[in-house]
Short mmCIF file of C-alpha atoms in Angstrom, two decimals:
data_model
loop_
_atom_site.label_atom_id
_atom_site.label_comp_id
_atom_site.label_asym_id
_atom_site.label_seq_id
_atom_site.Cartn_x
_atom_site.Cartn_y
_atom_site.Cartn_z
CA UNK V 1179 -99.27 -28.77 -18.19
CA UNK V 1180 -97.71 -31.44 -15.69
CA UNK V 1181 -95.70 -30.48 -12.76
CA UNK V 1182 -93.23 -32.78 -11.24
CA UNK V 1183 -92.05 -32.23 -7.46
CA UNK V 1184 -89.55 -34.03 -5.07
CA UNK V 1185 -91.20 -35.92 -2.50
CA UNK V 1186 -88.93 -36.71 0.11
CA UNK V 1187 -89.76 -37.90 3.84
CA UNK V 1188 -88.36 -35.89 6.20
CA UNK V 1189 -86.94 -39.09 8.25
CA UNK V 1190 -84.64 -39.39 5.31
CA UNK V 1191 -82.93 -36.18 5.86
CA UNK V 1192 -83.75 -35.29 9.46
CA UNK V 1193 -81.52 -36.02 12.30
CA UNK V 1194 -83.50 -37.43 15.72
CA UNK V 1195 -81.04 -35.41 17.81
CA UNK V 1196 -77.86 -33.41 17.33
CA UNK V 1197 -75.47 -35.62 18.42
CA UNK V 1198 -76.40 -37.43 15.37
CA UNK V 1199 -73.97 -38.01 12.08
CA UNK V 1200 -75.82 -35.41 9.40
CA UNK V 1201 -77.13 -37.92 6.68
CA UNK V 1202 -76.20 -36.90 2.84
CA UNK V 1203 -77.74 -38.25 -0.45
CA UNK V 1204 -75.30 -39.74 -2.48
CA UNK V 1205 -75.76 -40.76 -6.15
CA UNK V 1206 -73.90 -43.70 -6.64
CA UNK V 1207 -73.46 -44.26 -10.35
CA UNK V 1208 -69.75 -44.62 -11.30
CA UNK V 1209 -70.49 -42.33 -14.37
CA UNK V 1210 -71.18 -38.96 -12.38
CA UNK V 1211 -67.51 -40.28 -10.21
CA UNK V 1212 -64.50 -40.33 -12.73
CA UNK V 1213 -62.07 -39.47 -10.53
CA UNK V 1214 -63.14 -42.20 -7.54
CA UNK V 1215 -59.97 -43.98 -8.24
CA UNK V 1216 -57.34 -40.82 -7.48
CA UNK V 1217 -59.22 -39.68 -4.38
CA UNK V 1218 -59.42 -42.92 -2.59
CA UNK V 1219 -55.62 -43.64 -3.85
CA UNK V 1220 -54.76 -40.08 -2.17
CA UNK V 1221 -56.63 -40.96 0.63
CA UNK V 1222 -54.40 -43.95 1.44
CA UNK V 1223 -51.29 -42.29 0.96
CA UNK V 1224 -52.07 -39.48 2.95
CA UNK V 1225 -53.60 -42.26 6.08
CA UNK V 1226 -50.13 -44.09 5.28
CA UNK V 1227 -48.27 -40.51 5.83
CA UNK V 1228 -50.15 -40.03 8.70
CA UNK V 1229 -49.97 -43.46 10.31
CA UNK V 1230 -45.91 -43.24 10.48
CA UNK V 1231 -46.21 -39.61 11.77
CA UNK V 1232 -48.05 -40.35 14.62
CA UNK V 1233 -46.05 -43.68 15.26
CA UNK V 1234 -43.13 -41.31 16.85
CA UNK V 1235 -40.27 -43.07 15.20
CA UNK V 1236 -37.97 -40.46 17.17
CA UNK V 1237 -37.16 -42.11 20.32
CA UNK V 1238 -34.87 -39.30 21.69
CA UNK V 1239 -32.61 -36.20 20.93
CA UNK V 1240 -29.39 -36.11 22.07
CA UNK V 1241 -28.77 -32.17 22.94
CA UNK V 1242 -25.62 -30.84 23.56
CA UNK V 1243 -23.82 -29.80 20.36
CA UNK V 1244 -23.75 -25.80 19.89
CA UNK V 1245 -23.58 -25.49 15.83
CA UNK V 1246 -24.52 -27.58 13.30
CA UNK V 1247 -23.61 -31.66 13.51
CA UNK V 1248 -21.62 -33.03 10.26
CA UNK V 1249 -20.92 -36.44 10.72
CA UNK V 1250 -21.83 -39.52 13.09
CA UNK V 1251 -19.85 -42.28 13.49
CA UNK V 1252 -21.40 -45.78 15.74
CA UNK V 1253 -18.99 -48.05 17.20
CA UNK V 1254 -18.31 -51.00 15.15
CA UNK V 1255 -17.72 -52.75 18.85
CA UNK V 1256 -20.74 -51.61 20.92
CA UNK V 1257 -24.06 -50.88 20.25
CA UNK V 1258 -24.65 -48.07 22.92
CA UNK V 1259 -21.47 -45.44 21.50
CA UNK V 1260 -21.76 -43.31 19.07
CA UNK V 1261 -19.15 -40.15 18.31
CA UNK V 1262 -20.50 -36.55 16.48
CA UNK V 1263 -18.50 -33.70 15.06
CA UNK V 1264 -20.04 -30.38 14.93
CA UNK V 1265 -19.28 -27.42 12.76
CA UNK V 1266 -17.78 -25.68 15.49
CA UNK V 1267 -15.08 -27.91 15.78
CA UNK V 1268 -16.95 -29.95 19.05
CA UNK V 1269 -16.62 -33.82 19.23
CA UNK V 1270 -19.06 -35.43 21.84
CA UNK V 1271 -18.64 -39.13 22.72
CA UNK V 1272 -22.60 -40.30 23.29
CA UNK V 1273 -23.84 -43.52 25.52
CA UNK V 1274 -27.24 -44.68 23.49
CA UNK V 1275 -28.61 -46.52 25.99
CA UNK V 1276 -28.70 -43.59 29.31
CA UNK V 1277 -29.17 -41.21 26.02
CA UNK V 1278 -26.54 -38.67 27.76
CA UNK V 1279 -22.90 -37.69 26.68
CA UNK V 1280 -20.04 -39.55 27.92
CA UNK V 1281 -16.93 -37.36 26.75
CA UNK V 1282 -17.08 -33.61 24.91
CA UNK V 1283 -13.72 -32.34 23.08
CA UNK V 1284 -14.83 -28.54 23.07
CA UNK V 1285 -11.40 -27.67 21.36
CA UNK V 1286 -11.02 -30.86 18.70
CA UNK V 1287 -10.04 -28.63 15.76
CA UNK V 1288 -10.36 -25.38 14.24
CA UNK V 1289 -13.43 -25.15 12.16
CA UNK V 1290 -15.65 -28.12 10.47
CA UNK V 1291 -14.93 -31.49 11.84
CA UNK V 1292 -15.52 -34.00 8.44
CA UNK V 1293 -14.63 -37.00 9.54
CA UNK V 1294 -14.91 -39.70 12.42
CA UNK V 1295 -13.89 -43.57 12.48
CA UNK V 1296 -13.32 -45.50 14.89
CA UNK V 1297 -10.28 -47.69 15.56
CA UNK V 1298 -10.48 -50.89 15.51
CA UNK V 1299 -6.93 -52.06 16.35
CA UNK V 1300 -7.45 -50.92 19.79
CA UNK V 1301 -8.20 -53.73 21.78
CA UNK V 1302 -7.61 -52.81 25.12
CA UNK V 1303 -8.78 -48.99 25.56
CA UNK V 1304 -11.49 -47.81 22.81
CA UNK V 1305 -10.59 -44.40 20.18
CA UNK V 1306 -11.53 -42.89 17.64
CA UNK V 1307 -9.93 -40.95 14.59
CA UNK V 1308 -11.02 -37.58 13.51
CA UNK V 1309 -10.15 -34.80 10.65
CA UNK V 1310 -11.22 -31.37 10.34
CA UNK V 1311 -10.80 -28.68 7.55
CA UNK V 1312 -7.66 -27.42 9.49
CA UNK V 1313 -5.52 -30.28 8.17
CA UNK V 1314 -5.20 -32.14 10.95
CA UNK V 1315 -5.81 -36.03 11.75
CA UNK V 1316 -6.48 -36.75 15.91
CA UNK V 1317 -6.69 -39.44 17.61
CA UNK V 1318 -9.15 -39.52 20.79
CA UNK V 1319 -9.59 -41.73 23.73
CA UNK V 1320 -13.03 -42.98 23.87
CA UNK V 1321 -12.92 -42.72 27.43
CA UNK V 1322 -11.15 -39.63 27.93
CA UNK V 1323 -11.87 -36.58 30.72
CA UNK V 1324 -12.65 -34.46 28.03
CA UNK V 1325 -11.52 -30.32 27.38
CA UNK V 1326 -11.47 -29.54 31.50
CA UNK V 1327 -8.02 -28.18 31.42
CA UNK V 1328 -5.56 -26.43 28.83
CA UNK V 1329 -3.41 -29.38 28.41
CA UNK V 1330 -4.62 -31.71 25.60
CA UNK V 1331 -3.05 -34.42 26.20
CA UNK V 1332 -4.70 -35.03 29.86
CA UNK V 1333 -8.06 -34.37 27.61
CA UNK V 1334 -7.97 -37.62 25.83
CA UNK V 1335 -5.60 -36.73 22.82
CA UNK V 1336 -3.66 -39.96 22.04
CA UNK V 1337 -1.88 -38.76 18.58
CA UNK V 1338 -2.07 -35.89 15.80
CA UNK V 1339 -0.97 -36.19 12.22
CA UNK V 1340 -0.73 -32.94 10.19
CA UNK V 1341 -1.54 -32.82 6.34
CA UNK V 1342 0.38 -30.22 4.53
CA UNK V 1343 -1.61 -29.88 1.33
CA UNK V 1344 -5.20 -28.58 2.56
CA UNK V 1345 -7.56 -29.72 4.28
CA UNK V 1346 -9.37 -32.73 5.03
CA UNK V 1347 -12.18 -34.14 3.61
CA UNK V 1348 -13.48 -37.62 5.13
CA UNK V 1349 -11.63 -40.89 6.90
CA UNK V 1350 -11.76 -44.09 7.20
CA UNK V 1351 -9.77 -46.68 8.89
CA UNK V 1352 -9.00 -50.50 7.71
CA UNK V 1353 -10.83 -53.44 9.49
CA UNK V 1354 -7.80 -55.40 10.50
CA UNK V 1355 -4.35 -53.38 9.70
CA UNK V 1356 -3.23 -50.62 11.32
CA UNK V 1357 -3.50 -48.11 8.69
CA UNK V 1358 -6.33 -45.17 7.70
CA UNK V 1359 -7.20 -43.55 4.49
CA UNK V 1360 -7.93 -39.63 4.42
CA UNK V 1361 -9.69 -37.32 1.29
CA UNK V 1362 -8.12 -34.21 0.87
CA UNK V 1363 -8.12 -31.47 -1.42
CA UNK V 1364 -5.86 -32.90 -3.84
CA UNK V 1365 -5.82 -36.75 -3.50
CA UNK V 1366 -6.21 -39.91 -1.58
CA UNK V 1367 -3.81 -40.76 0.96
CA UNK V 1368 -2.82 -43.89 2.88
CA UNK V 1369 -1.11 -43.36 6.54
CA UNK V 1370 0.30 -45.49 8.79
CA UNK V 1371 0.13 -44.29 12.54
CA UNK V 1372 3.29 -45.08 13.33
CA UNK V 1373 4.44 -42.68 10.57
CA UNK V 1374 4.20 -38.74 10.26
CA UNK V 1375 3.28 -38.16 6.74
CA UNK V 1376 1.47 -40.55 4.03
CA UNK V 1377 2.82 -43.64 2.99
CA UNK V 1378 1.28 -43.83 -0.84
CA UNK V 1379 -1.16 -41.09 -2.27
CA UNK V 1380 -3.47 -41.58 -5.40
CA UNK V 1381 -3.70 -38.72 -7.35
CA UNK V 1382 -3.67 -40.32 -10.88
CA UNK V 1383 -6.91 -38.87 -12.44
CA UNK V 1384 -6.02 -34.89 -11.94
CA UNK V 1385 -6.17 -32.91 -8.83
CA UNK V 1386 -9.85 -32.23 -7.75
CA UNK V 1387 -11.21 -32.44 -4.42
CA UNK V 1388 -11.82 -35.76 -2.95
CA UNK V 1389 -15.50 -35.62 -0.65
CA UNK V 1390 -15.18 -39.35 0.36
CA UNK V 1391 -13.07 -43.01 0.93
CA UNK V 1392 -14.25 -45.79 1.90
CA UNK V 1393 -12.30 -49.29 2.32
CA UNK V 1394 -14.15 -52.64 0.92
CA UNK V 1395 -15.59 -54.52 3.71
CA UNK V 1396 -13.78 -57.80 2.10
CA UNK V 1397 -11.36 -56.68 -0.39
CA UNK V 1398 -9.54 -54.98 2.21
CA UNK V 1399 -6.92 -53.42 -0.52
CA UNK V 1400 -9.86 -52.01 -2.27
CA UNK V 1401 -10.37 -48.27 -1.91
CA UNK V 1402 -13.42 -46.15 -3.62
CA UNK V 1403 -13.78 -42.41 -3.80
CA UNK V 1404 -16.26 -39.68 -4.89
CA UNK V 1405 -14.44 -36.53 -6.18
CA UNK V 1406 -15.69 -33.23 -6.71
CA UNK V 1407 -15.33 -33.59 -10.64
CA UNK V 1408 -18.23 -35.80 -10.65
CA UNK V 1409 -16.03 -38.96 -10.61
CA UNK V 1410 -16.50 -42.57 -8.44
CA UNK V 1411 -13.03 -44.14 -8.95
CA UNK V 1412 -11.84 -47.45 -7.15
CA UNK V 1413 -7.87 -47.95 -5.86
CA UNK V 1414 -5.74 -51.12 -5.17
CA UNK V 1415 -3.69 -49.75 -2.35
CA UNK V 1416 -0.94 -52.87 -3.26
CA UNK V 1417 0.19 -51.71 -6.42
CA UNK V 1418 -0.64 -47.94 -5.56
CA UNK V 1419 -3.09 -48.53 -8.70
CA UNK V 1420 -5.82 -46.13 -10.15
CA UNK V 1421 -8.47 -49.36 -11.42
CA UNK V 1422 -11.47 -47.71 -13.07
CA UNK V 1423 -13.16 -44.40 -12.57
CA UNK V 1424 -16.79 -43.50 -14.04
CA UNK V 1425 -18.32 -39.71 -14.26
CA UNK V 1426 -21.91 -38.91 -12.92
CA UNK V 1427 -24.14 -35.99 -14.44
CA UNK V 1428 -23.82 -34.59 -10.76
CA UNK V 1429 -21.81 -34.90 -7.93
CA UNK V 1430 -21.98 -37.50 -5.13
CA UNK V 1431 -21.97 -36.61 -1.35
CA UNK V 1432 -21.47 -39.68 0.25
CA UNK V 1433 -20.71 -43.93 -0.55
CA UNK V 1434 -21.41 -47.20 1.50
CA UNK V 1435 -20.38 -50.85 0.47
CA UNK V 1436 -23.24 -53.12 0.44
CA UNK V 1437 -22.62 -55.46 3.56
CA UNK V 1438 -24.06 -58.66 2.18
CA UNK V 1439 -22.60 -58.50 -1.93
CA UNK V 1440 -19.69 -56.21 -1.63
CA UNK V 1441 -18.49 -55.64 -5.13
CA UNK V 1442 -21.42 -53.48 -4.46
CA UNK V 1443 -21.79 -50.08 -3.57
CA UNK V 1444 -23.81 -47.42 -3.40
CA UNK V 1445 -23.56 -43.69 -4.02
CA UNK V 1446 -25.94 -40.48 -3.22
CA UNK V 1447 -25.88 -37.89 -5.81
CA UNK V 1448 -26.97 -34.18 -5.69
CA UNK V 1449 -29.39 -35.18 -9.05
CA UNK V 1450 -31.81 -36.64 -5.84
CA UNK V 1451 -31.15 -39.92 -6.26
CA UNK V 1452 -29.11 -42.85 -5.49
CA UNK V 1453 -27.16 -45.15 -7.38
CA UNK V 1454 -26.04 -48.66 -6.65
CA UNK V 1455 -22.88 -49.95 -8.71
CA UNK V 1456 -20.93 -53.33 -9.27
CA UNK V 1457 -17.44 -52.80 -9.49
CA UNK V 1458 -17.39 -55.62 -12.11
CA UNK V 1459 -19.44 -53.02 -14.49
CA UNK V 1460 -18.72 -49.49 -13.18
CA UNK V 1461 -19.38 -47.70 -16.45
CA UNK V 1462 -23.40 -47.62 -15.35
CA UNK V 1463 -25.39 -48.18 -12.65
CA UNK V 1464 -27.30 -51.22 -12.18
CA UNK V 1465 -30.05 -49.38 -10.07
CA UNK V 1466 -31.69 -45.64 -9.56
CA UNK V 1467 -33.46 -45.61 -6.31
CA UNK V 1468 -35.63 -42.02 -6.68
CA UNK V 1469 -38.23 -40.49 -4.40
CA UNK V 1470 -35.93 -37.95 -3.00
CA UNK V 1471 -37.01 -34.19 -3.67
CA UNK V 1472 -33.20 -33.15 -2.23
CA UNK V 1473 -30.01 -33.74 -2.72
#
């Protein structure tokens, strides 16, 4: 009867002293390793993951809002403003660059602010627009005191507009005229500042909520909206003109124009993903961006 034993050095195994890495045998063959090629692909991602955690992409926090912030809106003008609406009704002016708040309307509206835009036909002193779900449109001086005292027009308040049919949903103001479009409960509608009440509404495909407008960086008459009904519809504010409207499995929260092509936009849906449309071929989308696990 034969008996086969290890032999083994003890160098092989042994460390010389304990600050010493511990050494482990490792059989190489690729048979005895199927799964080499997911491990050392998890590895990576997870030293990716890690790599842009500890690159601390936050460079600062700008504290000062009480509740919840809804909406941002930068300055198309400067690079160091930046406006924020809170749930609480609060709109802070911020300055990016000393990373502290310039102006803070305490008492903007009454409940959810939804909207902010900034105006671009003022040339001399900078403002802002805002809406709220009270129904009301405001316009703010950029520059204002802010709410120190009970009168609101020494607070920075340069105009309101009330909406009588609900509430108010998002804003946005044209590049060059002196007109801004609001999404309410009902429709879209077109003001002029100089005017009380809309000048044209588009309610032509039914009476759902609209979440958000957004003028064509170009095609200045060129309106698009997401609606609650799960629709992404496009307006020609010169004919007061419906053009094309598409429906979405889902719902979409929010819609940019693409700077650089803009016949295209693109929408996020509360299916987790994104979708980027021509308005030459709105019945599909001619890219899904995925990777969210959200809406």
């Amino acid at each position: 009867m034969k008996v086969k034993t290890l032999s083994r050095s003890s160098r092989q195994s042994t460390r010389e002293c304990v600050g010493d890495v511990k050494k482990v045998s490792r059989n190489l063959n690729p048979n005895h390793h199927p799964m080499q090629k997911a491990r050392e692909y998890t590895r990576a991602v997870t030293s990716a993951k890690l790599e842009r955690m500890f690159a601390k992409p936050l460079c600062h926090s700008l504290e000062g809002h009480t509740d919840g912030v809804m909406v941002t809106c930068p300055s198309r003008n400067s690079l160091r403003v930046m406006a924020s609406g809170s749930a609480d009704g609060e709109v802070r002016v911020w300055d990016l660059a000393s990373q502290k708040g310039m102006v803070a309307y305490t008492r903007a509206h009454n409940g959810w602010v939804t909207g902010l835009v900034e105006n671009p036909s003022a040339s001399e002193s900078p403002s802002f627009y805002s809406c709220g779900m009270d129904g009301y449109v405001k316009l703010w001086d950029m520059n204002g005191s802010g709410s120190t005292s009970d009168d609101p027009e020494a607070d920075g308040l340069l105009n309101t507009w009330r909406y009588e049919n609900g509430s108010l949903k998002c804003i946005d103001h044209h590049l060059t005229e002196e007109q801004f479009a609001t999404a309410s409960d009902h429709a879209v509608d077109l003001w002029n500042p100089n005017r009380a009440t809309p000048i044209q509404s588009f309610s032509l495909w039914g009476t759902d909520s609209v979440n958000v407008v957004k003028y064509n960086p170009s095609e200045r008459c060129l309106l698009a909206h997401c609606s609650s009904d799960r629709g992404i519809g496009l307006h020609d504010v010169r004919v007061n003109l419906g053009l094309r409207k598409t429906l979405l499995s889902m719902r979409s929260n929010c819609l940019e124009w693409n700077p650089m092509e803009p016949q295209k936009f693109v929408v996020g849906n509360e299916d987790f993903n994104a979708y980027s449309f021509d308005i030459r071929k709105l019945n599909e989308p001619y890219m899904i961006h995925k990777g969210y696990v959200m809406a």
